[in-house]
Amino acid sequence: MTGQRVSGGLALSEDAVFADFANRVELSGAVVAEIGGSVAAETTEQHGVACWHAVDPNRPAYTAESGRYRVLRARAEELPLPDASVDAVFSSNAFQFLDVASTLAQARRVLRPGGLLYAHFGPIWSAIDGHQLEYVRYQGRDLVFWRDTLLPPWAHLAYERDELAELLADALPAELAELLLWHVHDSDTVNRLFFEDYVSAALDSGLRWVEVTASAQLDYLISAPFDPSALREVTEEELTAQWTRRRGRPTQVGIRDVLMVLQRPD
């Protein structure tokens, strides 16, 4: 399993992620499928792509006047593109929300021989903030995990439902507490995959392993509104042992962001 590195050296901004992708793939004249659809049409045209397919179920379908940029309102697990029709698949901050095995199968189908899949994503479920509080609205505003630090560290991995419910009820309005509890324990927004699950999906995908890099770096301060004495003391070693027992296979916690680079064999 060569190529796997755990480090803090991953790009953090979407601009830096795209720049790394552009350094690896010759974009001039290329056909690219983007899973998540966050790259601006102007950026793709500046790089001279032949066609950029932005695949996103939450955006309306659209085709630019040039015909070289298209928004496809579809799920990544059901890419509406012909077999062997794209030179590269790009994704930034989307894989933690997807059925990864199905998405990789679609990527393998649409990639031309030798084509590259580049996916950068996180925080994943194994992270200290792997609950990823997003796509949740409260009082007319979308909550986001790096700004609305309303959950204790490791809320989704260290606290049982009743314990978390009691902690939230003591610190937050009832409606907000119930919403956060639902997000952590009932929502299917995040796919709840640990790092090892992504590795297994990559190895089983039929794509060639080029690089899988991971980072545990947290780039913001978690300042949850709780009495510190009410919070559980949590160590990664204890959680690793706990989740290894629960899952019946080695499971590491702490990994937050992942870069996955795979290639369709020639």
Coordinates of C-alpha atoms in Angstrom, one line a residue:
M1 CA 0.0 0.0 0.0
T2 CA 2.6 2.5 -1.1
G3 CA 1.8 6.2 -1.3
Q4 CA -0.1 6.5 2.0
R5 CA 1.3 9.4 4.1
V6 CA -0.2 10.9 7.3
S7 CA 0.9 14.5 7.6
G8 CA -0.2 18.0 8.3
G9 CA 0.8 19.2 4.8
L10 CA -2.5 19.1 2.9
A11 CA -3.8 22.3 1.3
L12 CA -6.6 23.9 3.3
S13 CA -8.2 26.5 1.0
E14 CA -10.2 25.5 -2.1
D15 CA -8.0 27.7 -4.2
A16 CA -4.9 25.8 -3.0
V17 CA -6.6 22.4 -3.6
F18 CA -7.5 23.4 -7.2
A19 CA -3.9 24.7 -7.8
D20 CA -2.6 21.3 -6.7
F21 CA -5.0 19.5 -9.0
A22 CA -4.0 21.8 -11.9
N23 CA -0.3 21.0 -11.3
R24 CA -1.1 17.3 -11.7
V25 CA -3.4 17.3 -14.7
E26 CA -2.9 19.0 -18.1
L27 CA -6.2 21.0 -18.2
S28 CA -5.7 22.6 -21.6
G29 CA -8.0 20.8 -23.9
A30 CA -9.2 18.4 -21.2
V31 CA -12.7 17.2 -20.3
V32 CA -13.2 17.2 -16.5
A33 CA -16.0 16.1 -14.3
E34 CA -16.2 17.9 -11.0
I35 CA -18.0 16.3 -8.1
G36 CA -19.5 19.0 -5.9
G37 CA -19.4 21.8 -8.5
S38 CA -17.6 24.6 -6.6
V39 CA -15.0 25.7 -9.2
A40 CA -16.0 28.9 -11.0
A41 CA -16.6 28.8 -14.7
E42 CA -14.1 31.6 -15.2
T43 CA -11.4 29.5 -13.6
T44 CA -12.0 26.5 -15.8
E45 CA -12.0 28.7 -18.9
Q46 CA -8.8 30.4 -17.9
H47 CA -7.1 27.0 -17.9
G48 CA -8.4 26.2 -21.4
V49 CA -10.5 23.1 -20.6
A50 CA -12.5 21.6 -23.5
C51 CA -15.4 21.0 -21.2
W52 CA -16.0 21.2 -17.4
H53 CA -19.0 19.2 -16.1
A54 CA -19.9 20.5 -12.6
V55 CA -22.0 17.7 -11.1
D56 CA -24.1 18.9 -8.2
P57 CA -27.6 17.8 -7.1
N58 CA -28.2 21.1 -5.4
R59 CA -27.6 23.5 -8.3
P60 CA -29.9 24.1 -11.3
A61 CA -28.7 22.7 -14.6
Y62 CA -26.9 25.3 -16.7
T63 CA -24.7 25.5 -19.8
A64 CA -22.4 28.5 -20.4
E65 CA -22.6 30.3 -23.6
S66 CA -19.2 29.0 -24.6
G67 CA -20.5 25.4 -24.2
R68 CA -17.3 24.6 -22.2
Y69 CA -18.9 24.8 -18.8
R70 CA -22.0 22.8 -17.8
V71 CA -23.8 22.2 -14.5
L72 CA -25.3 18.8 -14.3
R73 CA -28.0 18.5 -11.6
A74 CA -27.2 15.0 -10.6
R75 CA -25.8 12.8 -7.8
A76 CA -22.2 11.7 -8.0
E77 CA -23.3 8.1 -7.5
E78 CA -25.2 8.4 -10.9
L79 CA -22.9 10.4 -13.1
P80 CA -24.9 11.3 -16.3
L81 CA -21.8 11.0 -18.5
P82 CA -20.8 8.4 -21.1
D83 CA -18.2 5.7 -20.5
A84 CA -14.6 6.7 -20.9
S85 CA -15.6 10.3 -21.7
V86 CA -13.5 12.4 -19.3
D87 CA -9.8 13.0 -18.7
A88 CA -10.0 13.7 -15.0
V89 CA -12.5 13.8 -12.1
F90 CA -12.0 16.5 -9.5
S91 CA -13.7 17.0 -6.2
S92 CA -13.2 19.4 -3.2
N93 CA -15.0 18.9 0.1
A94 CA -17.7 16.5 -1.2
F95 CA -16.6 12.9 -0.6
Q96 CA -17.6 13.0 3.1
F97 CA -21.2 13.4 2.0
L98 CA -21.3 10.6 -0.6
D99 CA -21.6 6.9 -1.0
V100 CA -17.9 6.6 -1.7
A101 CA -17.9 3.1 -3.2
S102 CA -20.6 4.0 -5.7
T103 CA -19.0 7.3 -6.6
L104 CA -15.6 5.6 -7.3
A105 CA -17.3 3.0 -9.5
Q106 CA -18.9 5.9 -11.5
A107 CA -15.5 7.7 -11.7
R108 CA -13.8 4.5 -13.0
R109 CA -16.6 4.2 -15.6
V110 CA -16.4 7.7 -17.0
L111 CA -12.6 8.1 -16.9
R112 CA -10.6 7.4 -20.0
P113 CA -7.7 4.9 -19.6
G114 CA -4.9 6.7 -17.7
G115 CA -7.4 9.4 -16.4
L116 CA -7.0 10.7 -12.9
L117 CA -9.4 11.1 -10.0
Y118 CA -8.4 13.8 -7.5
A119 CA -10.5 14.1 -4.4
H120 CA -9.7 16.3 -1.4
F121 CA -12.2 16.3 1.4
G122 CA -12.9 16.6 5.2
P123 CA -13.5 16.7 8.0
I124 CA -14.3 13.0 7.9
W125 CA -16.1 11.1 10.6
S126 CA -12.9 10.1 12.4
A127 CA -12.0 13.8 13.2
I128 CA -12.5 15.8 16.3
D129 CA -15.2 17.7 14.4
G130 CA -16.2 14.9 12.1
H131 CA -19.9 15.6 12.8
Q132 CA -19.4 18.5 10.3
L133 CA -22.3 20.7 11.3
E134 CA -23.4 21.9 7.9
Y135 CA -26.7 22.0 5.9
V136 CA -28.5 22.7 9.2
R137 CA -30.6 25.9 9.5
Y138 CA -31.5 27.6 12.8
Q139 CA -33.4 30.8 13.1
G140 CA -33.1 31.4 9.3
R141 CA -29.3 30.9 9.1
D142 CA -27.2 28.1 7.9
L143 CA -24.9 26.8 10.7
V144 CA -21.3 25.9 9.9
F145 CA -19.0 23.9 12.1
W146 CA -15.9 26.2 12.0
R147 CA -18.0 29.3 13.1
D148 CA -20.8 27.8 15.1
T149 CA -18.8 25.7 17.6
L150 CA -21.9 24.5 19.4
L151 CA -20.9 20.9 20.0
P152 CA -18.2 19.6 22.4
P153 CA -15.0 18.1 20.9
W154 CA -15.6 14.5 19.8
A155 CA -19.3 14.9 20.3
H156 CA -20.2 12.2 17.7
L157 CA -17.6 9.6 18.9
A158 CA -17.2 10.0 22.6
Y159 CA -20.8 10.8 23.8
E160 CA -23.7 8.5 23.9
R161 CA -27.0 9.9 22.8
D162 CA -28.5 10.5 26.3
E163 CA -25.2 12.0 27.6
L164 CA -25.0 14.4 24.7
A165 CA -28.7 15.3 25.0
E166 CA -28.2 16.2 28.7
L167 CA -25.1 18.3 28.0
L168 CA -26.7 20.2 25.2
A169 CA -30.0 20.8 27.2
D170 CA -28.0 22.4 30.0
A171 CA -26.2 24.9 27.7
L172 CA -28.5 25.7 24.7
P173 CA -32.1 26.6 23.9
A174 CA -34.2 23.5 23.7
E175 CA -34.9 23.8 19.9
L176 CA -31.3 24.2 19.1
A177 CA -30.2 21.4 21.4
E178 CA -32.7 19.0 19.7
L179 CA -31.5 20.1 16.3
L180 CA -27.9 19.4 17.1
L181 CA -28.7 16.0 18.7
W182 CA -30.6 15.1 15.5
H183 CA -27.7 16.1 13.4
V184 CA -25.2 14.1 15.3
H185 CA -27.2 10.9 15.8
D186 CA -29.9 10.8 13.1
S187 CA -28.9 12.9 10.1
D188 CA -27.5 11.1 7.0
T189 CA -25.8 14.3 5.7
V190 CA -22.3 13.0 6.6
N191 CA -21.5 9.4 5.4
R192 CA -19.9 8.5 8.8
L193 CA -16.9 6.8 7.2
F194 CA -13.6 6.4 9.0
F195 CA -10.3 6.8 7.3
E196 CA -9.9 3.0 7.0
D197 CA -13.3 2.9 5.1
Y198 CA -12.0 5.3 2.4
V199 CA -8.8 3.3 2.1
S200 CA -10.8 0.1 1.6
A201 CA -13.1 1.8 -1.0
A202 CA -10.0 3.0 -2.9
L203 CA -8.4 -0.4 -2.9
D204 CA -11.6 -2.1 -4.1
S205 CA -12.4 0.5 -6.8
G206 CA -10.5 -1.0 -9.7
L207 CA -8.6 2.3 -9.9
R208 CA -4.8 2.4 -9.4
W209 CA -3.6 3.8 -6.1
V210 CA -1.4 6.9 -6.8
E211 CA -1.6 8.7 -3.5
V212 CA -3.7 8.8 -0.3
T213 CA -2.5 11.5 2.1
A214 CA -4.2 12.4 5.5
S215 CA -3.9 15.1 8.0
A216 CA -5.1 15.6 11.6
Q217 CA -4.6 19.4 11.5
L218 CA -7.4 21.5 13.0
D219 CA -7.4 25.0 11.5
Y220 CA -9.8 26.8 13.9
L221 CA -10.6 27.0 17.6
I222 CA -13.4 24.9 19.1
S223 CA -14.9 27.1 21.9
A224 CA -18.1 25.3 22.7
P225 CA -20.5 27.1 25.2
F226 CA -20.2 24.5 28.0
D227 CA -18.9 24.5 31.5
P228 CA -15.5 22.8 31.1
S229 CA -16.2 20.6 34.2
A230 CA -19.2 19.1 32.3
L231 CA -17.1 17.9 29.4
R232 CA -15.6 14.5 29.3
E233 CA -11.9 14.1 29.1
V234 CA -11.2 12.4 25.8
T235 CA -8.0 11.0 24.4
E236 CA -7.4 9.7 20.9
E237 CA -5.9 6.5 22.3
E238 CA -9.1 5.7 24.3
L239 CA -11.3 6.5 21.3
T240 CA -9.2 4.4 19.0
A241 CA -9.5 1.4 21.3
Q242 CA -13.2 2.0 21.7
W243 CA -14.0 2.3 18.0
T244 CA -11.7 -0.6 17.1
R245 CA -13.8 -2.8 19.5
R246 CA -17.1 -1.5 18.2
R247 CA -16.2 -2.0 14.5
G248 CA -14.3 -5.2 15.0
R249 CA -11.3 -4.0 13.0
P250 CA -8.5 -1.5 13.5
T251 CA -9.9 2.0 13.4
Q252 CA -7.8 5.2 14.0
V253 CA -9.4 8.4 15.2
G254 CA -8.1 11.9 14.7
I255 CA -7.6 11.9 10.9
R256 CA -9.5 14.9 9.6
D257 CA -8.7 15.8 5.9
V258 CA -7.9 13.4 3.1
L259 CA -6.4 13.7 -0.4
M260 CA -7.1 10.7 -2.6
V261 CA -5.5 10.4 -6.0
L262 CA -6.4 7.4 -8.1
Q263 CA -5.9 6.5 -11.8
R264 CA -7.8 4.4 -14.2
P265 CA -5.4 1.8 -15.5
D266 CA -4.3 2.0 -19.2

